[in-house]
Amino acid sequence: MNSLQRLLLFCGLCAICFGNGNCNDLVPEDVKEDIRVLATHFDISRPDLLEGGALFIKALNSFEQQESEEKLLLNEILNLYIKIFDNMNNVEEDKTLAERIHHIKIRLSHLKNATFQETSTNLKQQLELLWNIKVNDPVVQRKAVFELNQVLQKAENVGRKMHEKKEKQRRRRQAKLLRRRMQ
């Protein structure tokens, strides 16, 4: 991984931590300071940083996500950051900078393990089980038919909730537009 790639990945972390006002309030001051020092060291103000677009923010904002999807996505993003910081730490010669990188990596690991690990691991395990189902097995086919009504009920319920949520959002947008026009 070259320094530009490391810089882009680092900027993604900065965007995640500083891009959202609420998130910024949750990041400990010492971690914010470590990020500021790294941002200065890696010169994140360079215009070539914008080439190719965002790395992680694009994924987080690319589609409307359910909470479980967002947790899974954030878990994977944090995994990538941990790998990136491991790599950066291995090549960094400046001991002070290496300590800051390590400190951020520890914070990322703690956040990942405390917040996202269990949900993500359970979801991944369930997906692995589903992906390993042998669809040409007659017993599996009979079980699938047996469970079909329950699965369809669940899918219809989730679909209805998603439709209702989108409909509420659409109504709010229309009401907001109407209020603006009336002013």
CSV table of C-alpha atoms in Angstrom, one decimal:
chain,number,residue,atom,x,y,z
A,1,MET,CA,0.0,0.0,0.0
A,2,ASN,CA,1.5,3.3,-1.1
A,3,SER,CA,1.4,6.5,0.9
A,4,LEU,CA,-1.4,8.0,-1.2
A,5,GLN,CA,-3.6,5.0,-0.5
A,6,ARG,CA,-2.8,5.2,3.2
A,7,LEU,CA,-3.6,8.9,3.1
A,8,LEU,CA,-6.9,8.3,1.4
A,9,LEU,CA,-7.8,5.6,4.0
A,10,PHE,CA,-6.8,7.9,6.8
A,11,CYS,CA,-8.9,10.7,5.4
A,12,GLY,CA,-11.9,8.3,5.4
A,13,LEU,CA,-11.3,7.9,9.1
A,14,CYS,CA,-11.1,11.6,9.6
A,15,ALA,CA,-14.3,12.1,7.6
A,16,ILE,CA,-16.1,9.5,9.7
A,17,CYS,CA,-14.9,11.0,13.0
A,18,PHE,CA,-15.2,14.7,12.0
A,19,GLY,CA,-17.8,14.6,9.3
A,20,ASN,CA,-20.7,14.2,11.6
A,21,GLY,CA,-21.3,16.7,14.4
A,22,ASN,CA,-22.7,14.0,16.7
A,23,CYS,CA,-19.8,11.6,16.0
A,24,ASN,CA,-17.3,14.4,16.7
A,25,ASP,CA,-18.7,14.8,20.1
A,26,LEU,CA,-18.3,11.1,20.9
A,27,VAL,CA,-14.6,10.9,19.9
A,28,PRO,CA,-12.3,11.3,22.9
A,29,GLU,CA,-10.1,14.4,22.9
A,30,ASP,CA,-6.9,12.5,22.9
A,31,VAL,CA,-8.0,10.5,19.8
A,32,LYS,CA,-9.0,13.8,18.1
A,33,GLU,CA,-5.5,15.2,18.8
A,34,ASP,CA,-3.9,12.0,17.4
A,35,ILE,CA,-6.0,12.4,14.3
A,36,ARG,CA,-5.0,16.0,13.9
A,37,VAL,CA,-1.3,15.1,14.2
A,38,LEU,CA,-1.7,12.3,11.6
A,39,ALA,CA,-3.7,14.6,9.3
A,40,THR,CA,-0.8,17.2,9.4
A,41,HIS,CA,1.8,14.5,8.9
A,42,PHE,CA,0.0,13.0,5.9
A,43,ASP,CA,-1.0,16.5,4.5
A,44,ILE,CA,-4.6,15.7,3.9
A,45,SER,CA,-5.2,19.1,2.3
A,46,ARG,CA,-3.6,18.0,-1.0
A,47,PRO,CA,-6.0,18.3,-4.0
A,48,ASP,CA,-5.0,14.8,-5.3
A,49,LEU,CA,-6.7,13.3,-2.3
A,50,LEU,CA,-10.1,14.1,-3.9
A,51,GLU,CA,-9.3,11.9,-7.0
A,52,GLY,CA,-11.5,8.8,-7.1
A,53,GLY,CA,-13.9,10.0,-4.5
A,54,ALA,CA,-14.4,8.9,-0.9
A,55,LEU,CA,-13.4,5.4,0.3
A,56,PHE,CA,-15.7,4.6,3.2
A,57,ILE,CA,-18.2,7.4,3.3
A,58,LYS,CA,-19.5,6.5,-0.1
A,59,ALA,CA,-20.3,3.0,1.1
A,60,LEU,CA,-22.0,4.3,4.3
A,61,ASN,CA,-24.1,6.7,2.3
A,62,SER,CA,-24.7,4.6,-0.9
A,63,PHE,CA,-28.1,3.1,0.1
A,64,GLU,CA,-30.7,3.3,2.7
A,65,GLN,CA,-29.6,0.8,5.3
A,66,GLN,CA,-31.2,-1.0,8.2
A,67,GLU,CA,-29.5,-0.8,11.5
A,68,SER,CA,-28.1,-4.4,11.2
A,69,GLU,CA,-26.7,-3.6,7.7
A,70,GLU,CA,-25.1,-0.5,9.0
A,71,LYS,CA,-23.5,-2.3,11.9
A,72,LEU,CA,-22.1,-5.0,9.6
A,73,LEU,CA,-20.8,-2.4,7.2
A,74,LEU,CA,-19.2,-0.4,10.0
A,75,ASN,CA,-17.6,-3.5,11.4
A,76,GLU,CA,-16.0,-4.3,8.1
A,77,ILE,CA,-14.8,-0.6,7.7
A,78,LEU,CA,-13.3,-0.7,11.2
A,79,ASN,CA,-11.6,-4.0,10.3
A,80,LEU,CA,-10.1,-2.3,7.3
A,81,TYR,CA,-8.9,0.6,9.4
A,82,ILE,CA,-7.3,-1.7,11.9
A,83,LYS,CA,-5.4,-3.4,9.0
A,84,ILE,CA,-4.4,0.0,7.5
A,85,PHE,CA,-3.1,1.2,10.9
A,86,ASP,CA,-1.2,-2.1,11.4
A,87,ASN,CA,0.4,-1.5,8.0
A,88,MET,CA,1.1,2.1,8.7
A,89,ASN,CA,2.6,1.3,12.1
A,90,ASN,CA,4.9,-1.3,10.6
A,91,VAL,CA,6.4,1.1,8.1
A,92,GLU,CA,6.4,4.3,10.3
A,93,GLU,CA,9.9,5.2,11.5
A,94,ASP,CA,8.9,8.2,13.7
A,95,LYS,CA,8.2,6.7,17.1
A,96,THR,CA,5.9,9.4,18.3
A,97,LEU,CA,3.8,9.1,15.2
A,98,ALA,CA,3.8,5.3,15.5
A,99,GLU,CA,2.5,5.7,19.1
A,100,ARG,CA,-0.3,7.9,17.9
A,101,ILE,CA,-1.2,5.4,15.1
A,102,HIS,CA,-1.2,2.6,17.7
A,103,HIS,CA,-3.4,4.6,20.0
A,104,ILE,CA,-6.0,5.2,17.3
A,105,LYS,CA,-5.8,1.5,16.3
A,106,ILE,CA,-6.5,0.5,20.0
A,107,ARG,CA,-9.5,2.8,20.1
A,108,LEU,CA,-10.8,1.4,16.8
A,109,SER,CA,-10.4,-2.2,18.1
A,110,HIS,CA,-12.1,-1.4,21.3
A,111,LEU,CA,-15.0,0.3,19.5
A,112,LYS,CA,-15.3,-2.6,17.0
A,113,ASN,CA,-15.3,-5.2,19.7
A,114,ALA,CA,-17.6,-3.4,22.1
A,115,THR,CA,-20.1,-2.3,19.6
A,116,PHE,CA,-20.2,-4.2,16.4
A,117,GLN,CA,-18.5,-7.5,16.8
A,118,GLU,CA,-21.3,-9.6,18.3
A,119,THR,CA,-24.0,-8.5,15.8
A,120,SER,CA,-21.7,-8.8,12.9
A,121,THR,CA,-20.3,-12.2,13.8
A,122,ASN,CA,-23.8,-13.6,14.4
A,123,LEU,CA,-25.0,-12.2,11.1
A,124,LYS,CA,-22.0,-13.5,9.2
A,125,GLN,CA,-22.5,-17.0,10.8
A,126,GLN,CA,-26.1,-17.1,9.7
A,127,LEU,CA,-25.2,-16.0,6.2
A,128,GLU,CA,-22.5,-18.7,6.0
A,129,LEU,CA,-25.1,-21.3,7.0
A,130,LEU,CA,-27.5,-20.1,4.4
A,131,TRP,CA,-24.8,-20.0,1.7
A,132,ASN,CA,-23.9,-23.6,2.5
A,133,ILE,CA,-27.4,-25.0,2.0
A,134,LYS,CA,-27.5,-27.6,-0.7
A,135,VAL,CA,-30.4,-26.5,-2.8
A,136,ASN,CA,-30.5,-29.7,-4.9
A,137,ASP,CA,-31.0,-31.9,-1.8
A,138,PRO,CA,-34.6,-33.3,-1.6
A,139,VAL,CA,-34.7,-33.1,2.2
A,140,VAL,CA,-33.7,-29.4,2.0
A,141,GLN,CA,-36.4,-28.8,-0.7
A,142,ARG,CA,-39.1,-30.4,1.5
A,143,LYS,CA,-38.0,-28.4,4.5
A,144,ALA,CA,-38.0,-25.2,2.4
A,145,VAL,CA,-41.6,-25.9,1.3
A,146,PHE,CA,-42.6,-26.6,5.0
A,147,GLU,CA,-41.1,-23.3,6.2
A,148,LEU,CA,-42.2,-21.2,3.1
A,149,ASN,CA,-45.3,-19.7,4.7
A,150,GLN,CA,-43.5,-18.5,7.8
A,151,VAL,CA,-40.7,-17.0,5.7
A,152,LEU,CA,-43.1,-15.3,3.3
A,153,GLN,CA,-45.0,-13.8,6.3
A,154,LYS,CA,-41.8,-12.4,7.7
A,155,ALA,CA,-40.7,-11.1,4.3
A,156,GLU,CA,-44.1,-9.5,3.8
A,157,ASN,CA,-44.0,-7.9,7.2
A,158,VAL,CA,-40.5,-6.5,6.7
A,159,GLY,CA,-41.4,-5.3,3.2
A,160,ARG,CA,-44.5,-3.6,4.6
A,161,LYS,CA,-42.5,-1.8,7.3
A,162,MET,CA,-40.0,-0.6,4.8
A,163,HIS,CA,-42.8,0.7,2.5
A,164,GLU,CA,-44.4,2.5,5.4
A,165,LYS,CA,-41.1,4.1,6.4
A,166,LYS,CA,-40.5,5.3,2.8
A,167,GLU,CA,-44.1,6.6,2.6
A,168,LYS,CA,-43.6,8.5,5.8
A,169,GLN,CA,-40.4,10.0,4.5
A,170,ARG,CA,-42.1,11.0,1.3
A,171,ARG,CA,-45.0,12.6,3.2
A,172,ARG,CA,-42.5,14.6,5.3
A,173,ARG,CA,-40.7,15.8,2.2
A,174,GLN,CA,-44.0,16.9,0.6
A,175,ALA,CA,-45.1,18.7,3.8
A,176,LYS,CA,-41.8,20.4,4.0
A,177,LEU,CA,-42.0,21.5,0.4
A,178,LEU,CA,-45.5,22.7,0.9
A,179,ARG,CA,-44.5,24.7,4.0
A,180,ARG,CA,-41.6,26.3,2.0
A,181,ARG,CA,-44.0,27.3,-0.8
A,182,MET,CA,-46.4,28.9,1.6
A,183,GLN,CA,-43.8,31.1,3.2
